[in-house]
Amino acid sequence: MKKLVIVSLILVGCETANYAPPVTLVMAKATSRAKQDVDVVKLERGRNLFVHRCIECHTLPTIWHYTPKDWTEIVNSMAHRASLKPAERDAVIAYILAVRKQM
Amino acid sequence: MNKFLLSILLLSIFPTVCAFAGVRHFTFLYEAPTSAPGSVELENTITWAHGANWNDVFIREELEIGITERLQLGIYPLDWSHHSDSGLQYNGGAVELIYNLSNPVIDPVGISLYEEISAARQHFESESKLIAQKNFGRWILDYNATLEAEWEEKGLEEQTGEFQQALGASYEISPRLSVGLEFLHEFVFPDWRDEEKIRNVFIGPNVSYRRHEWFVTVTALAQATDTTDEPDFQLRTIFGIGF
């Protein structure tokens, strides 16, 4: 039973890491070097929206599956369906691109 | 009757004025994610139940509204059915609230709490659910524990309780198409007693397709037990459209 719990926790941990990695300071710093208006708060907001709004319709694809250009187009095309306001859409894109940059 | 026609007319024109809530991957189970705040969706559920010598059809219209990031409101203005023996009947309306506690992707388990109150002439019902969901890549695993309390007949004297467990698994073949399985296990308690030991089990496949602002999900369930009052076969379709 103990082993089962440990294996389950590892699986859950891997799952989260693969599909929506947590925002780190390194991630925020790497992104803010390129874009001044990106900070930890914006990336956290983007991650939160990414894991809440997108799964209302479909499961999350792995972030490395699409190029940064593809991601921008995908999020823009689905923003209305996910009821994302322009600032929220920008936060989701910023989070995805920040994660993509770490890969 | 005029009110009935007016409701149908209003629900028909609603899509032209309003914005999208969410896709249902299952029809007999609810999922943990709630609708985005400000989103509106119209869901039409049709269930055909087939028994030994009878056929019943249940139709429900639901207006799903995202209130906050975690709270969702559902209004059922039209709930009616057709029975082989008694014909068409209006079953009143209902209101539901779903509150999301955790996320199925980033938390160990996505949990939501559900409460529905429905009322009609000589009928009152309360339905409470615990919804647990976990997303594993393209897989969605879903569990619902439901407690139903129903009061019927003159003076609401007839009481029935039901506990239901439902398990579902859905696999996303593409972002537009999912297939899965749904499993229901019901424990029925007439007069809140368990003397008759009524247990019903239903199992069957489902398929869900979504495109732009609409989706359709269909589940076919067969009874795996031998309860004569319950349907041998059920087919449920949910068509949802957001704006």
Coordinates of C-alpha atoms in Angstrom, one line a residue:
Chain A
M1 CA 0.0 0.0 0.0
K2 CA 2.8 2.3 1.0
K3 CA 4.6 1.6 -2.3
L4 CA 1.4 2.3 -4.2
V5 CA 1.0 5.7 -2.6
I6 CA 4.6 6.6 -3.3
V7 CA 4.4 5.5 -7.0
S8 CA 1.1 7.5 -7.3
L9 CA 2.6 10.6 -5.8
I10 CA 5.6 10.3 -8.2
L11 CA 3.3 9.9 -11.1
V12 CA 1.2 12.9 -10.1
G13 CA 4.4 14.9 -9.6
C14 CA 5.8 14.0 -13.0
E15 CA 2.4 14.7 -14.6
T16 CA 2.3 18.3 -13.2
A17 CA 5.9 18.9 -14.1
N18 CA 5.3 17.8 -17.7
Y19 CA 2.1 19.7 -18.4
A20 CA 2.3 22.8 -16.3
P21 CA 5.6 23.3 -14.6
P22 CA 5.6 25.6 -11.6
V23 CA 7.0 29.1 -12.1
T24 CA 10.5 29.5 -10.8
L25 CA 12.6 32.6 -10.2
V26 CA 15.1 31.4 -12.8
M27 CA 12.3 31.2 -15.3
A28 CA 11.0 34.7 -14.5
K29 CA 14.6 36.2 -14.7
A30 CA 15.3 34.5 -18.0
T31 CA 12.1 35.9 -19.4
S32 CA 12.3 39.4 -18.0
R33 CA 15.8 39.8 -19.6
A34 CA 14.0 39.6 -23.0
K35 CA 10.7 41.3 -22.0
Q36 CA 10.6 44.0 -19.3
D37 CA 6.9 43.6 -18.4
V38 CA 7.1 39.9 -17.4
D39 CA 7.4 39.1 -13.7
V40 CA 6.7 36.2 -11.4
V41 CA 3.2 37.4 -10.7
K42 CA 2.3 37.5 -14.4
L43 CA 3.8 34.1 -15.0
E44 CA 1.9 32.6 -12.0
R45 CA -1.3 34.2 -13.3
G46 CA -0.6 32.7 -16.7
R47 CA -0.1 29.3 -15.3
N48 CA -3.2 29.5 -13.2
L49 CA -5.3 30.5 -16.2
F50 CA -3.6 27.8 -18.4
V51 CA -4.5 25.0 -16.0
H52 CA -8.0 26.2 -15.3
R53 CA -9.4 27.6 -18.6
C54 CA -7.9 25.2 -21.2
I55 CA -9.0 22.0 -19.4
E56 CA -12.6 23.1 -19.6
C57 CA -12.6 21.8 -23.2
H58 CA -9.6 19.5 -23.7
T59 CA -6.6 18.0 -21.9
L60 CA -3.3 20.0 -21.8
P61 CA -0.8 19.2 -24.5
T62 CA 2.9 19.1 -23.5
I63 CA 4.4 22.6 -23.9
W64 CA 7.3 21.4 -26.0
H65 CA 4.9 19.9 -28.5
Y66 CA 4.4 23.2 -30.3
T67 CA 6.8 26.0 -31.3
P68 CA 6.6 29.5 -29.6
K69 CA 5.0 30.8 -32.8
D70 CA 2.4 28.0 -32.9
W71 CA 1.6 28.6 -29.2
T72 CA 0.9 32.3 -29.8
E73 CA -1.4 31.5 -32.6
I74 CA -3.2 28.7 -30.7
V75 CA -3.8 30.8 -27.6
N76 CA -5.0 33.8 -29.7
S77 CA -7.4 31.5 -31.6
M78 CA -8.8 30.0 -28.4
A79 CA -8.9 33.1 -26.2
H80 CA -12.5 33.9 -26.9
R81 CA -13.7 30.3 -26.2
A82 CA -11.7 30.3 -23.0
S83 CA -13.2 33.7 -22.1
L84 CA -9.7 35.2 -21.8
K85 CA -9.4 39.0 -21.6
P86 CA -6.4 40.5 -23.6
A87 CA -4.2 40.8 -20.4
E88 CA -5.1 37.2 -19.4
R89 CA -4.3 35.9 -22.9
D90 CA -0.9 37.7 -22.7
A91 CA -0.2 36.1 -19.3
V92 CA -0.9 32.6 -20.6
I93 CA 1.3 33.2 -23.6
A94 CA 4.1 34.6 -21.4
Y95 CA 3.9 31.6 -19.1
I96 CA 4.0 29.1 -22.0
L97 CA 6.9 30.9 -23.7
A98 CA 8.8 31.1 -20.4
V99 CA 8.4 27.3 -19.9
R100 CA 9.3 26.7 -23.5
K101 CA 12.5 28.7 -23.0
Q102 CA 13.7 26.4 -20.2
M103 CA 13.4 23.3 -22.4
Chain B
M1 CA -48.6 26.4 -22.0
N2 CA -47.8 30.0 -23.2
K3 CA -45.1 30.2 -20.6
F4 CA -43.7 26.9 -21.9
L5 CA -43.6 28.2 -25.5
L6 CA -42.1 31.5 -24.4
S7 CA -39.3 29.7 -22.5
I8 CA -38.5 27.6 -25.7
L9 CA -38.4 30.8 -27.7
L10 CA -36.2 32.6 -25.2
L11 CA -33.8 29.7 -25.1
S12 CA -33.7 29.5 -28.9
I13 CA -32.7 33.1 -29.3
F14 CA -30.3 33.2 -26.3
P15 CA -27.4 31.9 -28.4
T16 CA -27.5 35.0 -30.5
V17 CA -27.0 37.4 -27.7
C18 CA -24.6 35.8 -25.3
A19 CA -20.4 33.7 -24.5
F20 CA -18.6 29.5 -23.9
A21 CA -18.5 27.5 -20.7
G22 CA -17.0 24.0 -21.1
V23 CA -17.1 20.7 -22.8
R24 CA -18.6 17.6 -21.2
H25 CA -16.4 14.5 -21.7
F26 CA -19.1 12.4 -19.9
T27 CA -22.8 12.5 -19.8
F28 CA -23.7 10.7 -16.5
L29 CA -20.8 12.2 -14.6
Y30 CA -19.9 15.8 -13.8
E31 CA -16.3 17.1 -14.1
A32 CA -14.4 19.2 -11.6
P33 CA -13.4 22.2 -13.7
T34 CA -16.0 25.1 -13.5
S35 CA -16.8 27.6 -16.2
A36 CA -14.8 30.8 -16.7
P37 CA -16.4 33.8 -15.0
G38 CA -18.8 35.5 -17.4
S39 CA -19.1 32.6 -19.8
V40 CA -22.6 31.3 -20.7
E41 CA -23.5 28.0 -22.3
L42 CA -26.7 26.3 -23.2
E43 CA -26.8 22.5 -22.7
N44 CA -29.5 20.2 -24.0
T45 CA -29.7 16.7 -22.5
I46 CA -31.8 14.0 -24.0
T47 CA -32.0 10.6 -22.3
W48 CA -33.8 7.6 -23.8
A49 CA -34.4 4.8 -21.3
H50 CA -35.6 1.4 -22.6
G51 CA -37.1 -1.3 -20.3
A52 CA -38.8 -4.6 -20.9
N53 CA -42.0 -3.2 -22.3
W54 CA -41.5 0.6 -21.9
N55 CA -39.6 3.5 -23.3
D56 CA -39.1 6.8 -21.5
V57 CA -37.5 10.0 -22.8
F58 CA -36.2 12.8 -20.5
I59 CA -35.3 16.2 -21.8
R60 CA -33.4 18.9 -19.8
E61 CA -32.3 22.3 -20.8
E62 CA -29.5 23.9 -18.8
L63 CA -28.2 27.4 -18.8
E64 CA -24.6 27.2 -17.4
I65 CA -23.1 30.5 -16.1
G66 CA -19.6 31.0 -14.8
I67 CA -19.9 33.3 -11.7
T68 CA -16.3 33.4 -10.4
E69 CA -13.1 31.5 -11.2
R70 CA -14.4 28.7 -9.0
L71 CA -18.2 29.0 -8.8
Q72 CA -20.6 28.0 -11.5
L73 CA -24.4 28.3 -11.6
G74 CA -26.7 26.1 -13.6
I75 CA -30.4 26.9 -14.2
Y76 CA -32.8 24.2 -15.5
P77 CA -35.9 26.0 -16.7
L78 CA -37.2 23.2 -18.8
D79 CA -37.3 19.6 -17.5
W80 CA -39.8 17.3 -19.0
S81 CA -40.3 13.7 -19.9
H82 CA -42.4 11.3 -22.0
H83 CA -43.4 8.0 -20.5
S84 CA -45.0 5.0 -22.3
D85 CA -47.8 4.7 -19.8
S86 CA -48.5 8.4 -18.8
G87 CA -47.4 10.4 -21.8
L88 CA -45.8 13.9 -21.7
Q89 CA -45.2 15.6 -18.4
Y90 CA -43.4 18.7 -17.2
N91 CA -41.1 18.0 -14.2
G92 CA -40.5 21.5 -13.0
G93 CA -37.2 23.4 -12.8
A94 CA -34.0 23.1 -10.9
V95 CA -31.0 25.2 -9.8
E96 CA -27.5 23.9 -9.3
L97 CA -24.2 25.4 -7.9
I98 CA -20.8 23.9 -8.4
Y99 CA -17.8 25.1 -6.3
N100 CA -14.3 24.1 -7.4
L101 CA -11.8 23.4 -4.6
S102 CA -8.7 22.1 -6.4
N103 CA -7.4 21.6 -9.9
P104 CA -7.1 18.2 -11.7
V105 CA -3.8 19.1 -13.3
I106 CA -1.6 20.8 -10.7
D107 CA -3.2 19.4 -7.5
P108 CA -3.1 15.8 -6.5
V109 CA -6.9 15.5 -7.2
G110 CA -9.3 18.0 -8.6
I111 CA -12.3 18.3 -6.3
S112 CA -15.6 20.1 -6.7
L113 CA -18.8 20.2 -4.6
Y114 CA -22.2 20.2 -6.3
E115 CA -25.7 20.9 -5.0
E116 CA -28.9 20.8 -7.0
I117 CA -32.4 21.6 -5.8
S118 CA -35.3 20.7 -8.1
A119 CA -39.0 21.3 -7.4
A120 CA -42.3 20.8 -9.1
R121 CA -45.9 20.0 -8.1
Q122 CA -45.8 17.2 -5.6
H123 CA -42.0 16.8 -6.0
F124 CA -39.0 18.1 -4.3
E125 CA -35.4 16.8 -4.7
S126 CA -32.0 17.5 -3.4
E127 CA -28.9 16.2 -5.1
S128 CA -25.4 16.6 -3.5
K129 CA -22.2 15.4 -5.2
L130 CA -18.6 15.1 -4.5
I131 CA -16.7 15.3 -7.8
A132 CA -13.1 14.1 -8.0
Q133 CA -11.0 14.2 -11.2
K134 CA -7.5 13.7 -12.2
N135 CA -6.0 14.4 -15.6
F136 CA -3.1 12.2 -16.7
G137 CA -1.9 13.6 -20.1
R138 CA -4.6 12.7 -22.6
W139 CA -6.5 10.7 -19.9
I140 CA -9.3 12.1 -17.7
L141 CA -10.3 10.0 -14.7
D142 CA -13.5 11.1 -13.0
Y143 CA -15.4 10.0 -9.9
N144 CA -18.7 11.2 -8.6
A145 CA -20.3 10.3 -5.3
T146 CA -24.0 11.4 -5.3
L147 CA -26.6 11.5 -2.5
E148 CA -30.1 12.1 -3.7
A149 CA -33.2 12.7 -1.5
E150 CA -36.6 12.8 -3.1
W151 CA -40.0 13.6 -1.8
E152 CA -43.1 12.9 -3.9
E153 CA -46.8 12.5 -4.1
K154 CA -49.5 14.3 -2.1
G155 CA -48.0 16.0 0.9
L156 CA -44.6 14.9 -0.2
E157 CA -45.1 11.7 1.8
E158 CA -43.3 9.3 -0.4
Q159 CA -39.6 9.5 0.3
T160 CA -36.7 7.9 -1.5
G161 CA -33.0 8.1 -0.9
E162 CA -30.3 7.1 -3.4
F163 CA -26.6 6.9 -3.2
Q164 CA -24.7 6.6 -6.4
Q165 CA -21.1 6.1 -7.3
A166 CA -20.0 6.8 -10.9
L167 CA -16.6 6.3 -12.4
G168 CA -15.5 7.5 -15.8
A169 CA -12.4 7.4 -18.0
S170 CA -11.9 9.4 -21.1
Y171 CA -9.1 9.4 -23.6
E172 CA -8.5 12.3 -25.9
I173 CA -7.7 11.0 -29.4
S174 CA -7.4 14.6 -30.7
P175 CA -8.3 18.0 -29.2
R176 CA -11.6 17.6 -30.8
L177 CA -12.4 13.9 -30.2
S178 CA -12.5 11.8 -27.0
V179 CA -13.7 8.3 -26.3
G180 CA -14.3 6.7 -22.9
L181 CA -16.2 4.5 -20.5
E182 CA -18.8 5.3 -17.8
F183 CA -19.8 3.1 -14.9
L184 CA -22.7 3.7 -12.5
H185 CA -23.4 1.9 -9.2
E186 CA -26.7 2.9 -7.5
F187 CA -28.0 2.0 -4.0
V188 CA -31.7 2.8 -3.7
F189 CA -33.3 3.3 -0.3
P190 CA -37.2 3.5 -0.5
D191 CA -38.4 5.3 2.7
W192 CA -34.7 5.6 3.6
R193 CA -34.6 1.9 4.4
D194 CA -32.4 -0.7 2.8
E195 CA -34.7 -3.7 3.3
E196 CA -35.2 -4.4 -0.4
K197 CA -31.4 -4.2 -1.1
I198 CA -31.9 -2.5 -4.5
R199 CA -28.6 -2.3 -6.3
N200 CA -28.2 -1.2 -9.9
V201 CA -25.1 -1.3 -12.1
F202 CA -24.8 0.3 -15.5
I203 CA -21.8 0.4 -17.8
G204 CA -21.1 1.6 -21.3
P205 CA -19.0 3.6 -23.7
N206 CA -19.1 7.3 -24.6
V207 CA -17.8 9.6 -27.3
S208 CA -17.4 13.3 -27.3
Y209 CA -16.8 15.7 -30.2
R210 CA -16.2 19.5 -30.0
R211 CA -15.7 22.1 -32.6
H212 CA -15.7 25.9 -32.3
E213 CA -18.3 26.9 -29.8
W214 CA -20.3 23.6 -29.6
F215 CA -19.9 20.1 -28.5
V216 CA -21.8 16.8 -28.5
T217 CA -21.3 13.9 -26.1
V218 CA -23.1 10.5 -26.3
T219 CA -23.1 7.7 -23.8
A220 CA -24.8 4.3 -24.2
L221 CA -25.3 2.4 -20.9
A222 CA -26.5 -1.2 -20.4
Q223 CA -27.7 -2.5 -17.1
A224 CA -25.4 -5.1 -15.7
T225 CA -27.8 -6.1 -12.9
D226 CA -31.3 -7.5 -13.2
T227 CA -33.6 -4.9 -11.7
T228 CA -36.9 -4.9 -13.6
D229 CA -38.0 -1.3 -12.8
E230 CA -34.7 0.1 -14.1
P231 CA -33.9 0.5 -17.8
D232 CA -32.0 -2.3 -19.6
F233 CA -30.5 0.3 -21.9
Q234 CA -30.0 4.1 -21.7
L235 CA -28.7 6.5 -24.4
R236 CA -27.9 10.0 -23.3
T237 CA -26.8 12.9 -25.6
I238 CA -25.7 16.3 -24.4
F239 CA -25.4 19.0 -26.9
G240 CA -23.8 22.2 -25.7
I241 CA -23.4 25.6 -27.4
G242 CA -21.5 28.6 -26.1
F243 CA -21.5 32.2 -27.3

